[in-house]
Amino acid sequence: MWSSDFEIIPGEWFGEWLHAQVAKNAHFEQHGFMPDRVRGATERLQRTRSTDERFVAEVPWLDEFTAFTAPGRYVYFSRRLLERCPHEDSAAFVIAHEIAHHDLGHLAYFRGPFTRRAAGFHAGMLAVLFFRCLQKRIYSPENELAADRRAIDLCLGAGYDAGRCLYLFHILELIALDYGDLGAVYGLDTESDQELSADASRLTQVRIWLYQRERGYLPIQDRQAELRRYITERTGVEVHPQGA
């Protein structure tokens, strides 16, 4: 079993249980161009992993533009978000980001307090508990930045184009703006994507820290800027998002 997974009851593993619950409430797309693209990217990203350590990416039909993972072997990439990705590179970055959460040990929390609390919960309560913990423990600003860096390492190692991978952030910006969520895109300062810079004032750093803790994630533009800096440091080349 995957190191992040755990038994709800003897013989029943959380990752398989959650997969069954998602399948009961959403159709998994299995055939056609979109799931083939996801399978191809998932395989390409994991060429150097042993077969028994590879993750499986599913494409559920959900209302949300989302991707997430859980203890166990599954990564979930909603069809609605997938169809916004114009090329395999941007889709691969989404998959790599979720795999990165596993590689970096971000799901280890669920083997501790969560496991003890989950014992005896019925299905609905267990699912609610999981997603609340997911939001608080997995999708923190620090974990998201670390997963972005690990994801781009995986993508570059698999031969994907960094600029096309970065295009995912443009997609996320458009989705957030469609919903009128300016804060998700720009954060506190709509004129700057440099709030996380080491040159930012102490007051700015404190304000950004408080904003991150309130919302649980970084503004999309700041997240992209941080990853662009990381890619430049890693490769020596300045990159920009590239569309289709």
PDB file of C-alpha atoms in Angstrom:
ATOM      1  CA  MET A   1       0.000   0.000   0.000  1.00  0.00           C
ATOM      2  CA  TRP A   2       1.034   3.634  -0.562  1.00  0.00           C
ATOM      3  CA  SER A   3       2.845   5.114   2.422  1.00  0.00           C
ATOM      4  CA  SER A   4       0.231   7.840   2.887  1.00  0.00           C
ATOM      5  CA  ASP A   5      -2.692   5.428   3.014  1.00  0.00           C
ATOM      6  CA  PHE A   6      -4.159   3.947   6.169  1.00  0.00           C
ATOM      7  CA  GLU A   7      -6.794   1.462   7.242  1.00  0.00           C
ATOM      8  CA  ILE A   8     -10.203   2.804   8.299  1.00  0.00           C
ATOM      9  CA  ILE A   9     -11.017  -0.615   9.635  1.00  0.00           C
ATOM     10  CA  PRO A  10      -8.901  -3.757   9.261  1.00  0.00           C
ATOM     11  CA  GLY A  11      -8.699  -4.603   5.567  1.00  0.00           C
ATOM     12  CA  GLU A  12     -10.345  -1.393   4.288  1.00  0.00           C
ATOM     13  CA  TRP A  13      -7.978   1.319   3.100  1.00  0.00           C
ATOM     14  CA  PHE A  14      -8.967   4.963   3.065  1.00  0.00           C
ATOM     15  CA  GLY A  15      -7.705   5.682  -0.466  1.00  0.00           C
ATOM     16  CA  GLU A  16      -9.773   2.886  -1.983  1.00  0.00           C
ATOM     17  CA  TRP A  17     -12.788   3.841   0.118  1.00  0.00           C
ATOM     18  CA  LEU A  18     -12.649   7.482  -0.991  1.00  0.00           C
ATOM     19  CA  HIS A  19     -12.220   6.444  -4.617  1.00  0.00           C
ATOM     20  CA  ALA A  20     -15.396   4.362  -4.353  1.00  0.00           C
ATOM     21  CA  GLN A  21     -17.256   7.290  -2.768  1.00  0.00           C
ATOM     22  CA  VAL A  22     -16.214   9.676  -5.544  1.00  0.00           C
ATOM     23  CA  ALA A  23     -17.225   7.087  -8.150  1.00  0.00           C
ATOM     24  CA  LYS A  24     -20.686   6.854  -6.577  1.00  0.00           C
ATOM     25  CA  ASN A  25     -21.241  10.590  -6.936  1.00  0.00           C
ATOM     26  CA  ALA A  26     -19.391  11.465 -10.140  1.00  0.00           C
ATOM     27  CA  HIS A  27     -18.833   9.810 -13.490  1.00  0.00           C
ATOM     28  CA  PHE A  28     -15.207   8.854 -14.198  1.00  0.00           C
ATOM     29  CA  GLU A  29     -14.468   9.558 -17.858  1.00  0.00           C
ATOM     30  CA  GLN A  30     -12.562   6.582 -19.255  1.00  0.00           C
ATOM     31  CA  HIS A  31     -12.540   6.929 -23.039  1.00  0.00           C
ATOM     32  CA  GLY A  32     -11.658   9.693 -25.455  1.00  0.00           C
ATOM     33  CA  PHE A  33      -9.084  12.405 -25.967  1.00  0.00           C
ATOM     34  CA  MET A  34      -9.264  13.999 -22.516  1.00  0.00           C
ATOM     35  CA  PRO A  35      -8.701  10.914 -20.324  1.00  0.00           C
ATOM     36  CA  ASP A  36      -6.115   9.669 -22.839  1.00  0.00           C
ATOM     37  CA  ARG A  37      -4.213  12.940 -22.398  1.00  0.00           C
ATOM     38  CA  VAL A  38      -4.297  12.521 -18.613  1.00  0.00           C
ATOM     39  CA  ARG A  39      -3.169   8.898 -18.761  1.00  0.00           C
ATOM     40  CA  GLY A  40      -0.359   9.788 -21.153  1.00  0.00           C
ATOM     41  CA  ALA A  41       0.887  12.622 -18.957  1.00  0.00           C
ATOM     42  CA  THR A  42       0.605  10.530 -15.791  1.00  0.00           C
ATOM     43  CA  GLU A  43       2.645   7.742 -17.352  1.00  0.00           C
ATOM     44  CA  ARG A  44       5.256  10.137 -18.749  1.00  0.00           C
ATOM     45  CA  LEU A  45       5.709  11.866 -15.375  1.00  0.00           C
ATOM     46  CA  GLN A  46       6.280   8.527 -13.655  1.00  0.00           C
ATOM     47  CA  ARG A  47       8.568   6.752 -16.093  1.00  0.00           C
ATOM     48  CA  THR A  48      11.297   6.434 -13.485  1.00  0.00           C
ATOM     49  CA  ARG A  49       9.008   5.085 -10.741  1.00  0.00           C
ATOM     50  CA  SER A  50       8.511   1.424 -10.125  1.00  0.00           C
ATOM     51  CA  THR A  51       5.125   0.127 -11.254  1.00  0.00           C
ATOM     52  CA  ASP A  52       3.873  -0.494  -7.733  1.00  0.00           C
ATOM     53  CA  GLU A  53       4.617   3.118  -6.723  1.00  0.00           C
ATOM     54  CA  ARG A  54       2.827   4.855  -9.579  1.00  0.00           C
ATOM     55  CA  PHE A  55      -0.248   6.996  -9.038  1.00  0.00           C
ATOM     56  CA  VAL A  56      -3.458   6.721 -11.049  1.00  0.00           C
ATOM     57  CA  ALA A  57      -5.133   9.903 -12.333  1.00  0.00           C
ATOM     58  CA  GLU A  58      -8.926   9.871 -12.603  1.00  0.00           C
ATOM     59  CA  VAL A  59     -11.098  12.355 -14.523  1.00  0.00           C
ATOM     60  CA  PRO A  60     -14.365  12.838 -12.627  1.00  0.00           C
ATOM     61  CA  TRP A  61     -17.183  15.010 -13.923  1.00  0.00           C
ATOM     62  CA  LEU A  62     -17.512  17.569 -11.126  1.00  0.00           C
ATOM     63  CA  ASP A  63     -19.041  21.049 -11.027  1.00  0.00           C
ATOM     64  CA  GLU A  64     -15.819  22.547  -9.691  1.00  0.00           C
ATOM     65  CA  PHE A  65     -12.663  23.551 -11.531  1.00  0.00           C
ATOM     66  CA  THR A  66     -10.474  21.479  -9.279  1.00  0.00           C
ATOM     67  CA  ALA A  67      -7.820  18.845  -8.809  1.00  0.00           C
ATOM     68  CA  PHE A  68      -6.978  17.087  -5.565  1.00  0.00           C
ATOM     69  CA  THR A  69      -5.415  13.987  -4.126  1.00  0.00           C
ATOM     70  CA  ALA A  70      -5.772  11.873  -1.013  1.00  0.00           C
ATOM     71  CA  PRO A  71      -3.986   9.164   0.925  1.00  0.00           C
ATOM     72  CA  GLY A  72      -3.615   6.229  -1.439  1.00  0.00           C
ATOM     73  CA  ARG A  73      -2.827   5.960  -5.129  1.00  0.00           C
ATOM     74  CA  TYR A  74      -5.336   8.286  -6.780  1.00  0.00           C
ATOM     75  CA  VAL A  75      -5.126  11.802  -8.191  1.00  0.00           C
ATOM     76  CA  TYR A  76      -8.391  13.472  -9.204  1.00  0.00           C
ATOM     77  CA  PHE A  77      -8.463  15.970 -12.102  1.00  0.00           C
ATOM     78  CA  SER A  78     -11.924  17.376 -12.774  1.00  0.00           C
ATOM     79  CA  ARG A  79     -13.067  17.290 -16.377  1.00  0.00           C
ATOM     80  CA  ARG A  80     -14.126  20.915 -16.112  1.00  0.00           C
ATOM     81  CA  LEU A  81     -10.584  22.061 -15.292  1.00  0.00           C
ATOM     82  CA  LEU A  82      -8.985  19.627 -17.707  1.00  0.00           C
ATOM     83  CA  GLU A  83     -10.892  20.990 -20.689  1.00  0.00           C
ATOM     84  CA  ARG A  84      -9.417  24.431 -19.995  1.00  0.00           C
ATOM     85  CA  CYS A  85      -5.874  23.082 -20.453  1.00  0.00           C
ATOM     86  CA  PRO A  86      -4.917  23.633 -24.119  1.00  0.00           C
ATOM     87  CA  HIS A  87      -1.969  21.231 -24.165  1.00  0.00           C
ATOM     88  CA  GLU A  88      -0.559  18.244 -22.342  1.00  0.00           C
ATOM     89  CA  ASP A  89       2.097  20.357 -20.605  1.00  0.00           C
ATOM     90  CA  SER A  90      -0.391  22.389 -18.559  1.00  0.00           C
ATOM     91  CA  ALA A  91      -2.359  19.253 -17.710  1.00  0.00           C
ATOM     92  CA  ALA A  92       0.862  17.492 -16.710  1.00  0.00           C
ATOM     93  CA  PHE A  93       1.671  20.302 -14.279  1.00  0.00           C
ATOM     94  CA  VAL A  94      -1.673  19.796 -12.530  1.00  0.00           C
ATOM     95  CA  ILE A  95      -1.036  16.064 -12.169  1.00  0.00           C
ATOM     96  CA  ALA A  96       2.566  16.619 -11.081  1.00  0.00           C
ATOM     97  CA  HIS A  97       1.448  19.104  -8.428  1.00  0.00           C
ATOM     98  CA  GLU A  98      -0.840  16.526  -6.819  1.00  0.00           C
ATOM     99  CA  ILE A  99       1.824  13.812  -7.016  1.00  0.00           C
ATOM    100  CA  ALA A 100       4.223  16.287  -5.409  1.00  0.00           C
ATOM    101  CA  HIS A 101       2.041  16.466  -2.301  1.00  0.00           C
ATOM    102  CA  HIS A 102       2.707  12.747  -1.849  1.00  0.00           C
ATOM    103  CA  ASP A 103       6.417  12.989  -2.645  1.00  0.00           C
ATOM    104  CA  LEU A 104       6.843  15.780  -0.092  1.00  0.00           C
ATOM    105  CA  GLY A 105       4.997  13.935   2.663  1.00  0.00           C
ATOM    106  CA  HIS A 106       2.150  16.429   2.907  1.00  0.00           C
ATOM    107  CA  LEU A 107      -0.412  13.668   3.397  1.00  0.00           C
ATOM    108  CA  ALA A 108       1.424  12.076   6.318  1.00  0.00           C
ATOM    109  CA  TYR A 109      -0.865  14.007   8.682  1.00  0.00           C
ATOM    110  CA  PHE A 110      -3.690  11.644   7.865  1.00  0.00           C
ATOM    111  CA  ARG A 111      -1.869   8.710   9.415  1.00  0.00           C
ATOM    112  CA  GLY A 112      -1.961  10.369  12.835  1.00  0.00           C
ATOM    113  CA  PRO A 113      -4.862  12.274  14.429  1.00  0.00           C
ATOM    114  CA  PHE A 114      -7.087  11.819  11.393  1.00  0.00           C
ATOM    115  CA  THR A 115      -6.832   8.038  11.557  1.00  0.00           C
ATOM    116  CA  ARG A 116      -7.862   7.952  15.190  1.00  0.00           C
ATOM    117  CA  ARG A 117     -10.760  10.361  14.660  1.00  0.00           C
ATOM    118  CA  ALA A 118     -11.970   8.530  11.541  1.00  0.00           C
ATOM    119  CA  ALA A 119     -12.576   5.254  13.369  1.00  0.00           C
ATOM    120  CA  GLY A 120     -16.282   4.583  13.592  1.00  0.00           C
ATOM    121  CA  PHE A 121     -17.398   7.552  11.471  1.00  0.00           C
ATOM    122  CA  HIS A 122     -20.065   6.914   8.873  1.00  0.00           C
ATOM    123  CA  ALA A 123     -19.277   7.682   5.238  1.00  0.00           C
ATOM    124  CA  GLY A 124     -20.647  11.225   5.104  1.00  0.00           C
ATOM    125  CA  MET A 125     -18.887  12.376   8.271  1.00  0.00           C
ATOM    126  CA  LEU A 126     -15.639  10.753   7.171  1.00  0.00           C
ATOM    127  CA  ALA A 127     -15.674  12.545   3.819  1.00  0.00           C
ATOM    128  CA  VAL A 128     -16.410  15.906   5.448  1.00  0.00           C
ATOM    129  CA  LEU A 129     -13.624  15.367   7.982  1.00  0.00           C
ATOM    130  CA  PHE A 130     -11.179  14.485   5.231  1.00  0.00           C
ATOM    131  CA  PHE A 131     -11.831  17.568   3.116  1.00  0.00           C
ATOM    132  CA  ARG A 132     -11.725  19.900   6.115  1.00  0.00           C
ATOM    133  CA  CYS A 133      -8.347  18.465   7.067  1.00  0.00           C
ATOM    134  CA  LEU A 134      -7.246  18.646   3.425  1.00  0.00           C
ATOM    135  CA  GLN A 135      -7.970  22.363   3.288  1.00  0.00           C
ATOM    136  CA  LYS A 136      -6.241  23.136   6.577  1.00  0.00           C
ATOM    137  CA  ARG A 137      -3.246  20.821   6.405  1.00  0.00           C
ATOM    138  CA  ILE A 138      -2.470  20.158   2.751  1.00  0.00           C
ATOM    139  CA  TYR A 139      -3.393  23.371   0.968  1.00  0.00           C
ATOM    140  CA  SER A 140      -1.289  25.745   3.054  1.00  0.00           C
ATOM    141  CA  PRO A 141       0.767  28.482   1.361  1.00  0.00           C
ATOM    142  CA  GLU A 142       4.044  26.754   2.193  1.00  0.00           C
ATOM    143  CA  ASN A 143       2.883  23.354   0.935  1.00  0.00           C
ATOM    144  CA  GLU A 144       1.503  24.817  -2.273  1.00  0.00           C
ATOM    145  CA  LEU A 145       4.776  26.568  -3.094  1.00  0.00           C
ATOM    146  CA  ALA A 146       6.761  23.434  -2.312  1.00  0.00           C
ATOM    147  CA  ALA A 147       4.413  21.332  -4.460  1.00  0.00           C
ATOM    148  CA  ASP A 148       4.740  23.822  -7.339  1.00  0.00           C
ATOM    149  CA  ARG A 149       8.536  23.522  -7.233  1.00  0.00           C
ATOM    150  CA  ARG A 150       8.473  19.754  -7.030  1.00  0.00           C
ATOM    151  CA  ALA A 151       5.886  19.636  -9.839  1.00  0.00           C
ATOM    152  CA  ILE A 152       7.995  21.713 -12.214  1.00  0.00           C
ATOM    153  CA  ASP A 153      10.983  19.496 -11.424  1.00  0.00           C
ATOM    154  CA  LEU A 154       8.892  16.459 -12.369  1.00  0.00           C
ATOM    155  CA  CYS A 155       7.644  18.143 -15.541  1.00  0.00           C
ATOM    156  CA  LEU A 156      11.080  19.275 -16.688  1.00  0.00           C
ATOM    157  CA  GLY A 157      12.454  15.822 -15.935  1.00  0.00           C
ATOM    158  CA  ALA A 158       9.744  14.374 -18.172  1.00  0.00           C
ATOM    159  CA  GLY A 159      10.597  16.756 -21.010  1.00  0.00           C
ATOM    160  CA  TYR A 160       7.666  19.160 -20.718  1.00  0.00           C
ATOM    161  CA  ASP A 161       7.995  22.825 -21.612  1.00  0.00           C
ATOM    162  CA  ALA A 162       8.199  25.127 -18.564  1.00  0.00           C
ATOM    163  CA  GLY A 163       6.362  27.990 -20.268  1.00  0.00           C
ATOM    164  CA  ARG A 164       3.465  25.754 -21.213  1.00  0.00           C
ATOM    165  CA  CYS A 165       3.341  24.363 -17.679  1.00  0.00           C
ATOM    166  CA  LEU A 166       3.139  27.918 -16.336  1.00  0.00           C
ATOM    167  CA  TYR A 167       0.114  28.556 -18.554  1.00  0.00           C
ATOM    168  CA  LEU A 168      -1.908  26.721 -15.906  1.00  0.00           C
ATOM    169  CA  PHE A 169      -1.725  29.871 -13.763  1.00  0.00           C
ATOM    170  CA  HIS A 170      -3.269  31.932 -16.573  1.00  0.00           C
ATOM    171  CA  ILE A 171      -6.095  29.411 -16.698  1.00  0.00           C
ATOM    172  CA  LEU A 172      -6.602  29.687 -12.927  1.00  0.00           C
ATOM    173  CA  GLU A 173      -6.618  33.486 -13.192  1.00  0.00           C
ATOM    174  CA  LEU A 174      -9.343  33.438 -15.856  1.00  0.00           C
ATOM    175  CA  ILE A 175     -11.478  31.085 -13.769  1.00  0.00           C
ATOM    176  CA  ALA A 176     -11.121  33.237 -10.646  1.00  0.00           C
ATOM    177  CA  LEU A 177     -11.896  36.430 -12.593  1.00  0.00           C
ATOM    178  CA  ASP A 178     -14.980  34.795 -14.099  1.00  0.00           C
ATOM    179  CA  TYR A 179     -16.225  34.435 -10.525  1.00  0.00           C
ATOM    180  CA  GLY A 180     -15.199  37.979  -9.618  1.00  0.00           C
ATOM    181  CA  ASP A 181     -12.583  36.813  -7.120  1.00  0.00           C
ATOM    182  CA  LEU A 182      -9.942  39.514  -7.551  1.00  0.00           C
ATOM    183  CA  GLY A 183      -8.272  38.587  -4.270  1.00  0.00           C
ATOM    184  CA  ALA A 184      -7.551  35.057  -5.497  1.00  0.00           C
ATOM    185  CA  VAL A 185      -5.644  36.512  -8.452  1.00  0.00           C
ATOM    186  CA  TYR A 186      -4.004  39.661  -7.105  1.00  0.00           C
ATOM    187  CA  GLY A 187      -4.047  39.357  -3.326  1.00  0.00           C
ATOM    188  CA  LEU A 188      -3.848  42.579  -1.335  1.00  0.00           C
ATOM    189  CA  ASP A 189      -2.080  44.601  -4.007  1.00  0.00           C
ATOM    190  CA  THR A 190      -3.629  44.418  -7.456  1.00  0.00           C
ATOM    191  CA  GLU A 191      -0.637  46.244  -8.965  1.00  0.00           C
ATOM    192  CA  SER A 192       2.092  43.853  -7.775  1.00  0.00           C
ATOM    193  CA  ASP A 193       3.129  40.236  -8.010  1.00  0.00           C
ATOM    194  CA  GLN A 194       6.212  40.859  -5.887  1.00  0.00           C
ATOM    195  CA  GLU A 195       4.736  40.772  -2.375  1.00  0.00           C
ATOM    196  CA  LEU A 196       6.760  37.635  -1.636  1.00  0.00           C
ATOM    197  CA  SER A 197      10.013  39.204  -2.745  1.00  0.00           C
ATOM    198  CA  ALA A 198      12.815  39.374  -0.192  1.00  0.00           C
ATOM    199  CA  ASP A 199      12.884  43.132  -0.865  1.00  0.00           C
ATOM    200  CA  ALA A 200       9.277  43.631   0.301  1.00  0.00           C
ATOM    201  CA  SER A 201       8.846  45.809   3.378  1.00  0.00           C
ATOM    202  CA  ARG A 202       8.313  44.216   6.782  1.00  0.00           C
ATOM    203  CA  LEU A 203       4.776  45.629   6.897  1.00  0.00           C
ATOM    204  CA  THR A 204       3.998  44.132   3.488  1.00  0.00           C
ATOM    205  CA  GLN A 205       5.372  40.766   4.577  1.00  0.00           C
ATOM    206  CA  VAL A 206       3.185  40.769   7.693  1.00  0.00           C
ATOM    207  CA  ARG A 207       0.078  41.759   5.733  1.00  0.00           C
ATOM    208  CA  ILE A 208       0.710  39.036   3.173  1.00  0.00           C
ATOM    209  CA  TRP A 209       1.318  36.455   5.905  1.00  0.00           C
ATOM    210  CA  LEU A 210      -2.028  37.315   7.522  1.00  0.00           C
ATOM    211  CA  TYR A 211      -3.779  37.213   4.138  1.00  0.00           C
ATOM    212  CA  GLN A 212      -2.344  33.791   3.371  1.00  0.00           C
ATOM    213  CA  ARG A 213      -3.461  32.361   6.703  1.00  0.00           C
ATOM    214  CA  GLU A 214      -6.962  33.761   6.262  1.00  0.00           C
ATOM    215  CA  ARG A 215      -7.456  32.372   2.757  1.00  0.00           C
ATOM    216  CA  GLY A 216      -5.172  29.342   3.013  1.00  0.00           C
ATOM    217  CA  TYR A 217      -3.349  29.894  -0.263  1.00  0.00           C
ATOM    218  CA  LEU A 218      -1.252  32.405  -2.175  1.00  0.00           C
ATOM    219  CA  PRO A 219      -2.642  34.821  -4.762  1.00  0.00           C
ATOM    220  CA  ILE A 220      -2.268  33.219  -8.176  1.00  0.00           C
ATOM    221  CA  GLN A 221      -0.001  35.949  -9.559  1.00  0.00           C
ATOM    222  CA  ASP A 222       2.357  35.694  -6.581  1.00  0.00           C
ATOM    223  CA  ARG A 223       2.422  31.924  -6.846  1.00  0.00           C
ATOM    224  CA  GLN A 224       3.316  32.152 -10.521  1.00  0.00           C
ATOM    225  CA  ALA A 225       6.002  34.768  -9.853  1.00  0.00           C
ATOM    226  CA  GLU A 226       7.600  32.558  -7.209  1.00  0.00           C
ATOM    227  CA  LEU A 227       7.663  29.587  -9.560  1.00  0.00           C
ATOM    228  CA  ARG A 228       9.098  31.653 -12.391  1.00  0.00           C
ATOM    229  CA  ARG A 229      11.917  32.751 -10.071  1.00  0.00           C
ATOM    230  CA  TYR A 230      12.520  29.136  -9.119  1.00  0.00           C
ATOM    231  CA  ILE A 231      12.676  28.015 -12.765  1.00  0.00           C
ATOM    232  CA  THR A 232      15.140  30.810 -13.581  1.00  0.00           C
ATOM    233  CA  GLU A 233      17.354  29.792 -10.648  1.00  0.00           C
ATOM    234  CA  ARG A 234      17.146  26.130 -11.680  1.00  0.00           C
ATOM    235  CA  THR A 235      17.661  26.517 -15.432  1.00  0.00           C
ATOM    236  CA  GLY A 236      19.229  29.931 -15.894  1.00  0.00           C
ATOM    237  CA  VAL A 237      16.454  30.805 -18.348  1.00  0.00           C
ATOM    238  CA  GLU A 238      13.635  33.296 -17.773  1.00  0.00           C
ATOM    239  CA  VAL A 239      10.301  31.758 -18.798  1.00  0.00           C
ATOM    240  CA  HIS A 240       6.817  33.125 -19.445  1.00  0.00           C
ATOM    241  CA  PRO A 241       3.458  31.361 -19.709  1.00  0.00           C
ATOM    242  CA  GLN A 242       2.769  30.004 -23.187  1.00  0.00           C
ATOM    243  CA  GLY A 243      -0.648  29.157 -24.545  1.00  0.00           C
ATOM    244  CA  ALA A 244      -1.625  26.761 -27.290  1.00  0.00           C
TER     245      ALA A 244
END
